[in-house]
Amino acid sequence: MTEEKQLQCPMNLLMGSIGGKWKISLLWALKETKRFNELQKLFDGITQTMLTKQLRELERDGFVHREVYKQVPPKVEYSLTDMGTDFLPILYNMNDWGAKHFEELKSKG
Amino acid sequence: MTEEKQLQCPMNLLMGSIGGKWKISLLWALKETKRFNELQKLFDGITQTMLTKQLRELERDGFVHREVYKQVPPKVEYSLTDMGTDFLPILYNMNDWGAKHFEELKSKG
DNA sequence: GATCATAGTATCATAATTGATACTATATAC
DNA sequence: GTATATAGTATCAATTATGATACTATGATC
């Protein structure tokens, strides 16, 4: 769609921020603050490169806060910003929805 | 993530179905039944090929119903299935959320 | 001074998505 | 009999997204 249409539609704007392959699942995982390491273990199909990229994008888009501790070895914690936290209820709804239609989804996809 | 982890998590299962670039916006557009043609005009950055593909996947995954009318020129209508309709409230929430955070989203992304 | 742990970055390769273009089918209107 | 409209399909190219692998930095520990 055109730049203009995209800007005018809240849904498309939102999708521009959280439309990536891992984004929604990442936000979901970050309902509790997590270290880079923990996320990597949780998403064991994601590479470091991808994880870093997705997290940085979510940070840039204002959903995720990145807290670097001056330690060695490094410690970096990821958590939801206010805006990200405000999105949580929708994620809960989605999770509930997924649970409700679990069998149906499994049989098709 | 592994096949198993994916299957066990409702969120990831759901994302597998509606995680594509256009899927959520398409479902949103289909809150009212639409013809192929109308969708194409609405998403004026999508090619026929892509639109067909995404619609077929949504159909396969049980979100969208495809009704073919035996006419010439052809007429095909797309609408939400019961499952798709059940997902609508979440889409409304997302749209509201997007409207609420419109400026914030625009300034970042 | 070698090793470990963490959170990366850099580079290149591969896979997936998207796009461009041309083509098909056919009842109806001209 | 030619053009038109709709909803596609087929084929190939270009662009993005994703992945694999190797590498970096450094204080603490052995």
mmCIF file of C-alpha atoms in Angstrom, chain B residues 11-88:
data_model
loop_
_atom_site.group_PDB
_atom_site.id
_atom_site.type_symbol
_atom_site.label_atom_id
_atom_site.label_comp_id
_atom_site.label_asym_id
_atom_site.label_seq_id
_atom_site.Cartn_x
_atom_site.Cartn_y
_atom_site.Cartn_z
ATOM 1 C CA MET B 11 0.795 -17.840 20.838
ATOM 2 C CA ASN B 12 3.329 -19.341 18.476
ATOM 3 C CA LEU B 13 0.736 -21.565 16.889
ATOM 4 C CA LEU B 14 -1.440 -18.534 16.246
ATOM 5 C CA MET B 15 1.514 -16.563 14.897
ATOM 6 C CA GLY B 16 2.219 -19.412 12.510
ATOM 7 C CA SER B 17 -1.180 -18.803 10.966
ATOM 8 C CA ILE B 18 -1.433 -15.034 10.991
ATOM 9 C CA GLY B 19 2.220 -14.019 11.169
ATOM 10 C CA GLY B 20 2.593 -13.168 7.484
ATOM 11 C CA LYS B 21 3.233 -9.637 6.355
ATOM 12 C CA TRP B 22 -0.331 -9.009 5.159
ATOM 13 C CA LYS B 23 -2.374 -11.518 7.129
ATOM 14 C CA ILE B 24 -3.578 -9.397 10.028
ATOM 15 C CA SER B 25 -4.347 -6.436 7.804
ATOM 16 C CA LEU B 26 -6.221 -8.775 5.480
ATOM 17 C CA LEU B 27 -8.334 -10.220 8.273
ATOM 18 C CA TRP B 28 -9.045 -6.686 9.362
ATOM 19 C CA ALA B 29 -10.164 -5.725 5.866
ATOM 20 C CA LEU B 30 -12.372 -8.788 5.748
ATOM 21 C CA LYS B 31 -14.487 -7.742 8.716
ATOM 22 C CA GLU B 32 -16.790 -6.980 5.808
ATOM 23 C CA THR B 33 -17.038 -9.501 2.983
ATOM 24 C CA LYS B 34 -14.994 -8.402 -0.004
ATOM 25 C CA ARG B 35 -14.275 -9.437 -3.557
ATOM 26 C CA PHE B 36 -10.770 -10.169 -4.725
ATOM 27 C CA ASN B 37 -10.843 -6.979 -6.728
ATOM 28 C CA GLU B 38 -11.748 -4.804 -3.789
ATOM 29 C CA LEU B 39 -8.959 -6.216 -1.694
ATOM 30 C CA GLN B 40 -6.514 -5.545 -4.460
ATOM 31 C CA LYS B 41 -7.550 -1.899 -4.604
ATOM 32 C CA LEU B 42 -7.417 -1.596 -0.838
ATOM 33 C CA PHE B 43 -3.903 -2.985 -0.607
ATOM 34 C CA ASP B 44 -2.477 -1.191 -3.532
ATOM 35 C CA GLY B 45 1.061 -2.320 -2.809
ATOM 36 C CA ILE B 46 0.266 -6.017 -2.988
ATOM 37 C CA THR B 47 0.570 -8.014 -6.175
ATOM 38 C CA GLN B 48 -2.107 -10.404 -7.386
ATOM 39 C CA THR B 49 0.235 -13.280 -6.762
ATOM 40 C CA MET B 50 0.831 -12.319 -3.150
ATOM 41 C CA LEU B 51 -2.801 -11.537 -2.468
ATOM 42 C CA THR B 52 -3.893 -14.902 -3.823
ATOM 43 C CA LYS B 53 -1.246 -16.691 -1.819
ATOM 44 C CA GLN B 54 -2.060 -14.986 1.453
ATOM 45 C CA LEU B 55 -5.788 -15.522 1.005
ATOM 46 C CA ARG B 56 -5.299 -19.196 0.228
ATOM 47 C CA GLU B 57 -3.203 -19.638 3.328
ATOM 48 C CA LEU B 58 -5.786 -17.910 5.486
ATOM 49 C CA GLU B 59 -8.378 -20.160 3.908
ATOM 50 C CA ARG B 60 -6.302 -23.266 4.553
ATOM 51 C CA ASP B 61 -5.779 -22.202 8.164
ATOM 52 C CA GLY B 62 -9.507 -21.792 8.704
ATOM 53 C CA PHE B 63 -9.745 -18.032 9.060
ATOM 54 C CA VAL B 64 -11.230 -17.147 5.702
ATOM 55 C CA HIS B 65 -14.030 -18.512 3.562
ATOM 56 C CA ARG B 66 -13.787 -18.341 -0.216
ATOM 57 C CA GLU B 67 -17.040 -18.274 -2.151
ATOM 58 C CA VAL B 68 -16.858 -18.724 -5.896
ATOM 59 C CA TYR B 69 -19.853 -17.634 -7.973
ATOM 60 C CA LYS B 70 -20.374 -19.370 -11.288
ATOM 61 C CA GLN B 71 -20.417 -16.227 -13.389
ATOM 62 C CA VAL B 72 -18.515 -14.630 -16.176
ATOM 63 C CA PRO B 73 -16.574 -12.524 -15.505
ATOM 64 C CA PRO B 74 -15.735 -14.461 -12.353
ATOM 65 C CA LYS B 75 -16.843 -13.329 -8.938
ATOM 66 C CA VAL B 76 -15.142 -14.555 -5.791
ATOM 67 C CA GLU B 77 -16.020 -13.302 -2.359
ATOM 68 C CA TYR B 78 -13.868 -13.585 0.712
ATOM 69 C CA SER B 79 -15.277 -13.497 4.204
ATOM 70 C CA LEU B 80 -14.338 -14.568 7.701
ATOM 71 C CA THR B 81 -15.178 -18.042 8.946
ATOM 72 C CA ASP B 82 -16.590 -18.520 12.431
ATOM 73 C CA MET B 83 -13.063 -18.847 13.711
ATOM 74 C CA GLY B 84 -11.996 -15.734 11.827
ATOM 75 C CA THR B 85 -14.949 -13.823 13.179
ATOM 76 C CA ASP B 86 -14.085 -14.938 16.668
ATOM 77 C CA PHE B 87 -10.722 -13.252 16.188
ATOM 78 C CA LEU B 88 -12.302 -9.920 15.245
#
